[in-house]
CSV table of C-alpha atoms in Angstrom, one decimal:
chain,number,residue,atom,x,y,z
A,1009,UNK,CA,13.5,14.8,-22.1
A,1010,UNK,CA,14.7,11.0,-21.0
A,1011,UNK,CA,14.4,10.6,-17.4
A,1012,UNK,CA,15.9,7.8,-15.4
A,1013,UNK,CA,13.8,5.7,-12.8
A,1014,UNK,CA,15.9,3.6,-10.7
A,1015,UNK,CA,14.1,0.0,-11.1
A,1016,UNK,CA,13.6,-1.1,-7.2
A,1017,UNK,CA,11.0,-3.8,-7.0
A,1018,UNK,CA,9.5,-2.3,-4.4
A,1019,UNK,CA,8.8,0.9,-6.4
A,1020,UNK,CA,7.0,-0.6,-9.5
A,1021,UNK,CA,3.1,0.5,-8.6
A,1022,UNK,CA,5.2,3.8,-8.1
A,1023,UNK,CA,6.5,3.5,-11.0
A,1024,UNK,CA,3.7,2.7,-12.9
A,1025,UNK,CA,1.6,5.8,-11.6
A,1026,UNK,CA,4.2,8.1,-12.2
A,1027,UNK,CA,5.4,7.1,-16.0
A,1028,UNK,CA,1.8,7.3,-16.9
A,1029,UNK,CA,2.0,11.4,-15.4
A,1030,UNK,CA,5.4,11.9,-17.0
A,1031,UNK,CA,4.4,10.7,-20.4
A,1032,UNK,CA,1.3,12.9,-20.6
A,1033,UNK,CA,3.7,15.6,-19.5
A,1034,UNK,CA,6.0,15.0,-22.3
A,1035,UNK,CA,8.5,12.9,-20.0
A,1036,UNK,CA,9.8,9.4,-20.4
A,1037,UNK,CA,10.8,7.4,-17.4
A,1038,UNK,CA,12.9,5.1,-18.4
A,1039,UNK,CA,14.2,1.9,-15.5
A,1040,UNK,CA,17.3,1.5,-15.0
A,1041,UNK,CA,19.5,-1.0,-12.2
A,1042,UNK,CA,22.0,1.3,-11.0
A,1043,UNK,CA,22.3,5.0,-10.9
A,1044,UNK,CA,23.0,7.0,-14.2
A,1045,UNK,CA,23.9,10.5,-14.9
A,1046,UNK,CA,21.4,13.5,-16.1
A,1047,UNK,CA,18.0,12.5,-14.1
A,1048,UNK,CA,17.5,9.6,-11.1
A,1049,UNK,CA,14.0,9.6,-9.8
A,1050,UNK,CA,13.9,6.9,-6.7
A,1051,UNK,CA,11.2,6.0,-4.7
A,1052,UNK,CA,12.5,4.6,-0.9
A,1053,UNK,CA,10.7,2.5,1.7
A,1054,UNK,CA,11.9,1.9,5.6
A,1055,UNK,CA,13.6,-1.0,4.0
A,1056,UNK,CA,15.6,0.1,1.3
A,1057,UNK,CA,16.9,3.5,2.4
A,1058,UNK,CA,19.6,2.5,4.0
A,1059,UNK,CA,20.7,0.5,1.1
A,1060,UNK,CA,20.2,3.2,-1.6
A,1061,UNK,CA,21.6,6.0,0.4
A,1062,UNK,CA,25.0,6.3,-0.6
A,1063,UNK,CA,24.6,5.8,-3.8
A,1064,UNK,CA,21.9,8.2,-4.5
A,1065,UNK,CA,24.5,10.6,-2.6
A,1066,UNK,CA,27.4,9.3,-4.7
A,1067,UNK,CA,25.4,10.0,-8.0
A,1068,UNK,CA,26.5,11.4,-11.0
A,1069,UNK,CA,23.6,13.0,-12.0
A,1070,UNK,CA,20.7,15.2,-10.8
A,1071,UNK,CA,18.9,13.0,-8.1
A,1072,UNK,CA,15.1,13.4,-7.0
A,1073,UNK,CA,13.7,10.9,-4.1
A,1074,UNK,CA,10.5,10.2,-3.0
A,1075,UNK,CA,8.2,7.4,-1.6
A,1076,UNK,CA,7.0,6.5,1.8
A,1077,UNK,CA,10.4,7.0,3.5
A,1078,UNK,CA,11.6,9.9,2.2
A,1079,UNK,CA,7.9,12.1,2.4
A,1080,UNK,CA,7.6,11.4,6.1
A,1081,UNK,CA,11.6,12.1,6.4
A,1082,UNK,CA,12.5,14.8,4.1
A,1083,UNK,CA,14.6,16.9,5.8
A,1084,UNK,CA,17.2,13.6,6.7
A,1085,UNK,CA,16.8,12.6,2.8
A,1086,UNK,CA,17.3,15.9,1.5
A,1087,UNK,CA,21.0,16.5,3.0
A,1088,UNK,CA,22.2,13.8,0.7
A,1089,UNK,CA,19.5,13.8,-2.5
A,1090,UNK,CA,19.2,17.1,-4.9
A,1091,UNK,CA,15.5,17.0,-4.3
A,1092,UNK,CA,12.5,15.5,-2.3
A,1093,UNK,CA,9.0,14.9,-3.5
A,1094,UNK,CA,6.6,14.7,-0.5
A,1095,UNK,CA,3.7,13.2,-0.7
A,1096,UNK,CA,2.0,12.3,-3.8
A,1097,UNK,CA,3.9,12.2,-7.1
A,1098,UNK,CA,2.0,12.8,-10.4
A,1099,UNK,CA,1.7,16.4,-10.7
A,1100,UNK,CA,4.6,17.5,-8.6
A,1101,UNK,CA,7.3,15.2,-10.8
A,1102,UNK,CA,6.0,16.7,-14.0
A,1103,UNK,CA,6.3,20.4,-12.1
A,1104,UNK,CA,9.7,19.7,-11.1
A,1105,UNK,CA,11.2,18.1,-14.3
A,1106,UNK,CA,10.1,21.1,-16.4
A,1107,UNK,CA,12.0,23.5,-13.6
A,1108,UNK,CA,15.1,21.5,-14.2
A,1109,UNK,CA,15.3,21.8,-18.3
A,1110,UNK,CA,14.0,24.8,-17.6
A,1111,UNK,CA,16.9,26.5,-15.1
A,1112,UNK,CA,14.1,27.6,-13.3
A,1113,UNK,CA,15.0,28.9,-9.4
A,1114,UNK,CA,11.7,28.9,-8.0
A,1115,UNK,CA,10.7,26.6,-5.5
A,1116,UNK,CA,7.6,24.5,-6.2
A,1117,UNK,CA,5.4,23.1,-3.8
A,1118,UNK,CA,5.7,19.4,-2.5
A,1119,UNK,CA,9.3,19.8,-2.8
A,1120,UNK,CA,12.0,20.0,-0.2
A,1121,UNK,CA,15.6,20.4,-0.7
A,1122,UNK,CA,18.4,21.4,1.8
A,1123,UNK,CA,17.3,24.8,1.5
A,1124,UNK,CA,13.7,23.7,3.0
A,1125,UNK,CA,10.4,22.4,1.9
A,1126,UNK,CA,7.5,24.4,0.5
A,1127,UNK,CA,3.7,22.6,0.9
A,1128,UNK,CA,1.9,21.0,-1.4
A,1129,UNK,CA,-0.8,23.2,-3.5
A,1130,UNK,CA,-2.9,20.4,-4.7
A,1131,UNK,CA,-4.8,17.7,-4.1
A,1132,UNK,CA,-4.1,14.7,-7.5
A,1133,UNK,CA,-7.4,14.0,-8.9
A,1134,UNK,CA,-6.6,10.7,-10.2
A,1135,UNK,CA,-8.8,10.7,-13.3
A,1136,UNK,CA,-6.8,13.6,-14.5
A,1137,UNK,CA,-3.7,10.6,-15.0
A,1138,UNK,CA,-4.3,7.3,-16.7
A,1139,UNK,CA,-5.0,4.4,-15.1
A,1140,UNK,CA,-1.0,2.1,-14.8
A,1141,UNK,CA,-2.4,-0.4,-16.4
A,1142,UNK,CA,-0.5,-0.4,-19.3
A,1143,UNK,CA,2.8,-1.2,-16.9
A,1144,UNK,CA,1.3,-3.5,-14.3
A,1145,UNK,CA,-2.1,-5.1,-14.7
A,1146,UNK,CA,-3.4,-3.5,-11.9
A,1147,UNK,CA,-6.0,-0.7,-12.2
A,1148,UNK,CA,-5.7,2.0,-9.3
A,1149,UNK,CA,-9.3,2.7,-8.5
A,1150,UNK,CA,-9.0,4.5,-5.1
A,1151,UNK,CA,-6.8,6.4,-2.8
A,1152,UNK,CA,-6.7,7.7,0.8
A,1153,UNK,CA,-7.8,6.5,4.1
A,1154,UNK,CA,-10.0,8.0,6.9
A,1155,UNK,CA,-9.4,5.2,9.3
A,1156,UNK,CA,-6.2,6.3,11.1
A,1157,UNK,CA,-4.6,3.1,12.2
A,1158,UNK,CA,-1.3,4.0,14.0
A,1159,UNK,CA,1.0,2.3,12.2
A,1160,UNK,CA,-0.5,2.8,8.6
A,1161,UNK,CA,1.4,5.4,6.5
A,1162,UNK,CA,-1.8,5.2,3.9
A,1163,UNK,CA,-3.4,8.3,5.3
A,1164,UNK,CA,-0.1,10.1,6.0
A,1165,UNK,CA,0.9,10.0,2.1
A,1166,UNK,CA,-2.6,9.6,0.1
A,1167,UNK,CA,-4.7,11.8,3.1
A,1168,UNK,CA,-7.6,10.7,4.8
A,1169,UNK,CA,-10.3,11.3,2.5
A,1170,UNK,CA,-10.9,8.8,0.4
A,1171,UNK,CA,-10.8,9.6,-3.8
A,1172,UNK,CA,-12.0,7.5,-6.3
A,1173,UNK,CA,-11.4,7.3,-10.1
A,1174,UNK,CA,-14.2,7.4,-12.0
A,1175,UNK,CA,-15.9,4.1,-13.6
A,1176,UNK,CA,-15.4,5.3,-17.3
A,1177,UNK,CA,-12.1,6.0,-16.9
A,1178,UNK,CA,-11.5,2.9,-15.0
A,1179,UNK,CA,-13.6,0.4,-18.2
A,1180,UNK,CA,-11.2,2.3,-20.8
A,1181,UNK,CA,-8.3,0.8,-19.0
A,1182,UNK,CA,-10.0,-2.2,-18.5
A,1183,UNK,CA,-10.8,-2.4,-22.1
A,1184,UNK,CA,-7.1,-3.2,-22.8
A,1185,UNK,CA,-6.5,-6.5,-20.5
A,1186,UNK,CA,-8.6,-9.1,-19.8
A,1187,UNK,CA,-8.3,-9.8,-15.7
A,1188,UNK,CA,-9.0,-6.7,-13.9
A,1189,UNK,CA,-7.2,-6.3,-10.4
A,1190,UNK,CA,-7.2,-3.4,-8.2
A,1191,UNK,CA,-5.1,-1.1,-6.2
A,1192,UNK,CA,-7.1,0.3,-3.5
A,1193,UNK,CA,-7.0,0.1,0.3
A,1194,UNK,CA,-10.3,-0.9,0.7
A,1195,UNK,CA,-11.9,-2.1,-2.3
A,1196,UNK,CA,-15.6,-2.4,-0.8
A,1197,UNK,CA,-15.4,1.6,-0.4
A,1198,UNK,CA,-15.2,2.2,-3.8
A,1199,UNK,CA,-16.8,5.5,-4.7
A,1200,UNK,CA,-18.4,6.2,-0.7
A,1201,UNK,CA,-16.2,8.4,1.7
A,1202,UNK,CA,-14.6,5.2,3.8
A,1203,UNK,CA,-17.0,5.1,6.2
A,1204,UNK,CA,-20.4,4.0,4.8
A,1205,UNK,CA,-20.3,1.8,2.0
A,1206,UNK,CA,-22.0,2.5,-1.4
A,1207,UNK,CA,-22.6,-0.9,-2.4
A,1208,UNK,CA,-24.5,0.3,-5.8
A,1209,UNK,CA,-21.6,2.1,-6.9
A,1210,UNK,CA,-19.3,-1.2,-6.7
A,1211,UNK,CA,-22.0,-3.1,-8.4
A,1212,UNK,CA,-22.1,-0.1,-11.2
A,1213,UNK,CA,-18.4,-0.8,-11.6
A,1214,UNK,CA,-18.4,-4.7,-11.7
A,1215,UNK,CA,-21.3,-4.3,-14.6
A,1216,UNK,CA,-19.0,-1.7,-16.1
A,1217,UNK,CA,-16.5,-4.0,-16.7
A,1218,UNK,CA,-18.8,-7.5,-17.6
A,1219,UNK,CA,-16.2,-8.2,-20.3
A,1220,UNK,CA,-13.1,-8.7,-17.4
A,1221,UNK,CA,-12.8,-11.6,-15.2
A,1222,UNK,CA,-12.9,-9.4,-11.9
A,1223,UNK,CA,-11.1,-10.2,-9.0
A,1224,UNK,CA,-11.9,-7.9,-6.2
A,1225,UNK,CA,-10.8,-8.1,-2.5
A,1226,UNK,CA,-8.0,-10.0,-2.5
A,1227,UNK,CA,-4.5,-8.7,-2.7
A,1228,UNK,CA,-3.5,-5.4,-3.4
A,1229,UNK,CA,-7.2,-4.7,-2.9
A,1230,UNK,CA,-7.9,-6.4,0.6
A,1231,UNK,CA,-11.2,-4.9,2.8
A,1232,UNK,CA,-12.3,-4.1,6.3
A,1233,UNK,CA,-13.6,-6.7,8.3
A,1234,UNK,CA,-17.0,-4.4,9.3
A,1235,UNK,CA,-17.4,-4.0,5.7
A,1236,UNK,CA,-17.8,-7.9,4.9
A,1237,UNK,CA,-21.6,-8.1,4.5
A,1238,UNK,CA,-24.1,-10.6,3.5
A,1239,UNK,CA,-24.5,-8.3,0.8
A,1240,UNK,CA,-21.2,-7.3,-0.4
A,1241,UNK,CA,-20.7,-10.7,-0.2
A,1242,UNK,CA,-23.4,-11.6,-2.4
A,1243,UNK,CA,-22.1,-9.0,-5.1
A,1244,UNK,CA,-18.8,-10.7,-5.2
A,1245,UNK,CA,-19.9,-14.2,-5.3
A,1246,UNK,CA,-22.3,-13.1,-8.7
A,1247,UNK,CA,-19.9,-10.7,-10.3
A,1248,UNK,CA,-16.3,-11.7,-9.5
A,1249,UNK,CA,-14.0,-14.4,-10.8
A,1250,UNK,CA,-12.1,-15.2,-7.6
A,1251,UNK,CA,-13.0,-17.3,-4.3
A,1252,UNK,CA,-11.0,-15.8,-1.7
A,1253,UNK,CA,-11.7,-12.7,0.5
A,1254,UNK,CA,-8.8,-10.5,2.1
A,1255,UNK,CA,-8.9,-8.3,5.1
A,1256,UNK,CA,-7.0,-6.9,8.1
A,1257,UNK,CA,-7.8,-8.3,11.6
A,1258,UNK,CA,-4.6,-7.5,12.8
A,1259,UNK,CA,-4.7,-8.3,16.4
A,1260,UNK,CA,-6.8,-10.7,18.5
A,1261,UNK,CA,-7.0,-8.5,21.4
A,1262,UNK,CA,-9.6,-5.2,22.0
A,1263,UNK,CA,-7.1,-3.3,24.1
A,1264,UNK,CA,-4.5,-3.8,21.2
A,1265,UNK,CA,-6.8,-2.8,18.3
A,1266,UNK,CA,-8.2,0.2,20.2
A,1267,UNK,CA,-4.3,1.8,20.7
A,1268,UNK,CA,-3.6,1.0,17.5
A,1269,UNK,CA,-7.0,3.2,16.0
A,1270,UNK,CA,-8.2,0.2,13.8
A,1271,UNK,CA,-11.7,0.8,14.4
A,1272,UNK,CA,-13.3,-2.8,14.5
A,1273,UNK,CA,-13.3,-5.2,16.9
A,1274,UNK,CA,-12.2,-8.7,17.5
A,1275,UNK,CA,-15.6,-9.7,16.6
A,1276,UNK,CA,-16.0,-7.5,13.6
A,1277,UNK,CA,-13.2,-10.4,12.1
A,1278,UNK,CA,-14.6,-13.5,13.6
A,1279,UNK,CA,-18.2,-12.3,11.9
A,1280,UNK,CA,-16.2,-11.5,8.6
A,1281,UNK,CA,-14.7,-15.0,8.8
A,1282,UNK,CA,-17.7,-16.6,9.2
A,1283,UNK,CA,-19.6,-15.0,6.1
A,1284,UNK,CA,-16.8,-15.6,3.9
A,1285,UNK,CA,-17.1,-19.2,4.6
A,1286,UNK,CA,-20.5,-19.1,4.6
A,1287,UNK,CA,-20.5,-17.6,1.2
A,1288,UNK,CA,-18.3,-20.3,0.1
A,1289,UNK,CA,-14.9,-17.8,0.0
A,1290,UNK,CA,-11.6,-18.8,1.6
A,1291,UNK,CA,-11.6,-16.3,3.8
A,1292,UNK,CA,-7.4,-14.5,4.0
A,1293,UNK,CA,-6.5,-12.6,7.5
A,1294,UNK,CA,-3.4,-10.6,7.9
A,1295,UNK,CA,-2.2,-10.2,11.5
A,1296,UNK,CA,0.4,-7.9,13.6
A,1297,UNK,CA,2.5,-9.7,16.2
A,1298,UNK,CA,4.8,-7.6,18.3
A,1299,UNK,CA,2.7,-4.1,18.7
A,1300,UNK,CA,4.4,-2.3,21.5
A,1301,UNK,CA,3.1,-2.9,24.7
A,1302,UNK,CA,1.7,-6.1,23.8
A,1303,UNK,CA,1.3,-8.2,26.6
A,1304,UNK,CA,1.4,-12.2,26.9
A,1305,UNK,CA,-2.5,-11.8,27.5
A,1306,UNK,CA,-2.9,-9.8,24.1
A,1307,UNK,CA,-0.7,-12.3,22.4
A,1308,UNK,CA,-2.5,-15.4,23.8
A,1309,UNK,CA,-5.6,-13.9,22.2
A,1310,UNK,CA,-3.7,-13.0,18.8
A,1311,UNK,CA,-2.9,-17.0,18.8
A,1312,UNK,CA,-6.0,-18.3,19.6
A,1313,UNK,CA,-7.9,-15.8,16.8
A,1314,UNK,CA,-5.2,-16.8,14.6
A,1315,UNK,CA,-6.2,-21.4,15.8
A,1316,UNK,CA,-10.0,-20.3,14.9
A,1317,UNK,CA,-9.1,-18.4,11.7
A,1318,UNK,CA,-6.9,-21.1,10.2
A,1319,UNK,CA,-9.7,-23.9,10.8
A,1320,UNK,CA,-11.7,-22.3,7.9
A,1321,UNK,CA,-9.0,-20.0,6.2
A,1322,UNK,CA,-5.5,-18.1,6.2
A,1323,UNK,CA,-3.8,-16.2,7.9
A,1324,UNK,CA,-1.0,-13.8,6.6
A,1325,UNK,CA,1.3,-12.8,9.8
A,1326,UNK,CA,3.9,-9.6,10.3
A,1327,UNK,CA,5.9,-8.8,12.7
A,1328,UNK,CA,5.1,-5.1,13.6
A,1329,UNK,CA,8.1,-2.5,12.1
A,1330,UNK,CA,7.4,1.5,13.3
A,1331,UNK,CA,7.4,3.2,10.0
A,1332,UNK,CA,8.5,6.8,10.2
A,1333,UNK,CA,5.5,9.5,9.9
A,1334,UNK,CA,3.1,7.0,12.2
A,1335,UNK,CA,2.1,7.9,15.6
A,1336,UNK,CA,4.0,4.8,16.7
A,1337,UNK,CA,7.1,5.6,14.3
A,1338,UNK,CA,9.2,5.6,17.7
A,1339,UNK,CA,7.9,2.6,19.4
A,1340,UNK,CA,9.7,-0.7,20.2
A,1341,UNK,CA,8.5,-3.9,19.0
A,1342,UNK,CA,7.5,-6.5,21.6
A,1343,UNK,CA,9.9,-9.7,21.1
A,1344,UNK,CA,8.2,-12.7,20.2
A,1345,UNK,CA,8.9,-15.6,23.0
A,1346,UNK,CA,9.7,-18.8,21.6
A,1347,UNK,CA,6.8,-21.0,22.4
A,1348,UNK,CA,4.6,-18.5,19.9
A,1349,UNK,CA,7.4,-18.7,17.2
A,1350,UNK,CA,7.0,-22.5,17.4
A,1351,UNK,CA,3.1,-22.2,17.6
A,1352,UNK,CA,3.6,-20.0,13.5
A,1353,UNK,CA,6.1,-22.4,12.8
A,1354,UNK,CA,3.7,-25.1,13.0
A,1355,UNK,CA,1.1,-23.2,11.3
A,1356,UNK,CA,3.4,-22.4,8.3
A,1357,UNK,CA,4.3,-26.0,7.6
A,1358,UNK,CA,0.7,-27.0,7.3
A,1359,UNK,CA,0.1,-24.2,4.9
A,1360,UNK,CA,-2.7,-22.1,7.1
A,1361,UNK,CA,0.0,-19.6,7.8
A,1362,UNK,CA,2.1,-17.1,5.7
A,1363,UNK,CA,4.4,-14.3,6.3
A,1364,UNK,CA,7.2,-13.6,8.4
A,1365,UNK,CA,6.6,-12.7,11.9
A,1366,UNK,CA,10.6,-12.9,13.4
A,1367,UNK,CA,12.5,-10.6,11.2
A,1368,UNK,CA,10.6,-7.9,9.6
A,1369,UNK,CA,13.2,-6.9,7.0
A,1370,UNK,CA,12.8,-10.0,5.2
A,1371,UNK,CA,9.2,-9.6,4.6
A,1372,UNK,CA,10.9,-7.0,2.1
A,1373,UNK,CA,14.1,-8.4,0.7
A,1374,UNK,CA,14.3,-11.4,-1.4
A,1375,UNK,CA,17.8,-13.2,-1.5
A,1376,UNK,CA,19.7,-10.4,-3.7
A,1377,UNK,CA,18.6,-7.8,-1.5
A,1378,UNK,CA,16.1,-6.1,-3.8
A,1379,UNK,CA,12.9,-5.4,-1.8
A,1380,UNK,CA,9.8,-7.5,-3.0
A,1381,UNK,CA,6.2,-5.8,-4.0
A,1382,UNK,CA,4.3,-4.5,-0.8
C-alpha cells in the first residue's frame, strides 16, 4: 500500500528513519509537496505547525501527524489531524497503517486521536530497523539522552536512556557509502549509558568501519564539553577524516547553565576549547542567548566566553525559543539589547560567528518558507 509523506525539509532524518520501517513492513512512503488524498504522514516542528495546520485540516485524505510538535501537543494536533503518533515512529507507523487497510477499530498504543490517546507499549530497538542511510548519508548510531537540559526536547521524544545500534549493523550500512556521518546526540557516548564514556567501544566502531572516511563530532553528531578528553581526542585525531570538534557550551554564566540542567560548567567549555586546539581541531561552540531570566551580568559573561571562544574557534549562536514538552516550554525569552546585537553583528562579518540570535523563526525558514534541516 502507497503511502504519502509530505516532503518538509525539516522532516527528512524523519523521513528517512521511518521509510526504512515502512518498507520492511511492506509500506512505501512516497514525498510529496502538497497534500494528496488516501494517506498523509507529516512530521511538525514549533516552526512549521502553524504553517501546515490548515492544510493538514483541509486534507482530502486520511491524515497521520507526528514529530516534535505534535508528540508533546497531541491533544491540540489531534482536533484537526485524523491521527497522532507520539513519540517515536518506526514501529507505531507500521502498527497504524496496517489498522487502516485493515478497518481495524482498535486503538493502538502511541496513538492519539480526538477520541484520546493510548501509551506507548514499546521501547524501538533501533537495530531491529535499518540504518537511513540509503536516503540521507547519515548513519543513526544512537538515541536518547539522560542529561535533562530544560529546553531540550531529545529526552522528551527519544527518553533518557541512551540506545545504541550495534557496530555490525552500523559497518553494513556503512559498506554502501564511502563518508560515514552520524546522527547521535552525543557521539562520544556511543555504546556507554550517557554518563561515563566507553571510549573502547567508539574506537571498536571507528576500526569497524577503516574502509569510510569518518567524520565524527561535528554536526549532526556534536559532543559534551566534559566529555572532550585528551583521549577521545587522541582517537579522533588517528581515526577520523575531519578537523573540527562540535559541542554545546550554551551559556557563559554558572547560574544560567545550572537552571537550565546542562550539567557542565563554564569551565568544562573553556577546557574543551583548549584541547581541541591543542589537538590541532577547530574547536565549533553553539551558544543560547535570551534564556529567561537572563540578566545583563549572565549576558556579559555569554559575550565574553563567546570573545575567548572565537580567538581560537567558532561559535554557532541561537536565540533561545520555549519548545512545547520542555520545562521551560512556557517561559519568555529575554530581549537582546542592542549593544550585544552589534557585538554578534561584528562577530558574524568576521566569520567567527554563525547563527541567528534576533529572530528565532528564521534559524528554521529559508526564503520560501520551507523549514531548513535542524
Amino acid at each position: 500500500m502507497q503511502v504519502t509523506w509530505r516532503d518538509i525539509r525539516a522532516a527528512r532524518n524523519t523521513y528517512a528513519a521511518l521509510s526504512a520501517a515502512c518498507e520492511v513492513a511492506g509500506y512505501d512512503l512516497v514525498p510529496s509537496d502538497s497534500s494528496t488524498g488516501g494517506i498523509i504522514c507529516y512530521s511538525l516542528n514549533s516552526i512549521n505547525e502553524p504553517r501546515l495546520r490548515s492544510e493538514i485540516r483541509d486534507a482530502p485524505g486520511i491524515t497521520i501527524v507526528g514529530g516534535p510538535h505534535a508528540s508533546a501537543c497531541y491533544r491540540e494536533v489531534a482536533e484537526y489531524a485524523d491521527y497522532v503518533i507520539v513519540g517515536e515512529g518506526e514501529r507505531t507507523l507500521p502498527r497504524l497503517l496496517d489498522a487502516i487497510r485493515t478497518g481495524s477499530s482498535g486503538r493502538i498504543p502511541g496513538v492519539a486521536t480526538k477520541d484520546g490517546y493510548t501509551p506507548v507499549d514499546h521501547t524501538v530497538l533501533l537495530d531491529a530497523y535499518p540504518c537511513f542511510s540509503r536516503i540521507k548519508g547519515y548513519l543513526e548510531i544512537s538515541r536518547g539522552c539522560p542529561h535533562a537540559c530544560a529546553y531540550c526536547q531529545t529526552p522528551r521524544l527519544f527518553g533518557n536512556r541512551m540506545r545504541h545500534r550495534g557496530i555490525d549493523a552500523i559497518a553494513a550500512s556503512a559498506a554502501h557509502i564511502s563518508d560515514a556521518r552520524f546522527v547521535t546526540p552525543n557521539a562520544l557516548a556511543y555504546g556507554s549509558d550517557g554518563r561515563r564514556p566507553r571510549l573502547d567501544k567508539v574506537e571498536a566502531l571507528f576500526r569497524r568501519l577503516k574502509k569510510n572516511r569518518i567524520w565524527f563530532g561535528t554536526f549532526p553528531s556534536e559532543v559534551r564539553p566534559e566529555w572532550v578528553t585528551d583521549e577521545a581526542l587522541d582517537l579522533i585525531c588517528t581515526y577520523t577524516a575531519g578537523r573540527k570538534i562540535h559541542f554545546g557550551g550554551q551559556s557563559g554564566s554558572d547560574r544560567i547553565l545550572s537552571m537550565i540542567r546542562r550539567g557542565h560548567t563554564r569551565s568544562d567549555v573553556e577546557v574543551a576549547v583548549d584541547r581541541a586546539v591543542s589537538h590541532g581541531l577547530l574547536p565549533i561552540v553553539d551558544m543560547i542567548v535570551g534564556f529567561p531570566g537572563e540578566s545583563e551580568e549572565d549576558l556579559g559573561m555569554t559575550i565574553d566566553l563567546i570573545r575567548q571562544i572565537t580567538r581560537y574557534g567558532k561559535v554557532h549562536l541561537h536565540y533561545f525559543m520555549p519548545l512545547p514538552g520542555t520545562p521551560l516550554a512556557s517561559s519568555t525569552p529575554v530581549q537582546l539589547p542592542a549593544s550585544a546585537e552589534k557585538i554578534f553583528g561584528s562577530l558574524a562579518l568576521s566569520g567567527r560567528l554563525t547563527g541567528y540570535w534576533t529572530e528565532p523563526e528564521r534559524r528554521f525558514l529559508n526564503p520560501t518558507g520551507d523549514t531548513e534541516e535542524i
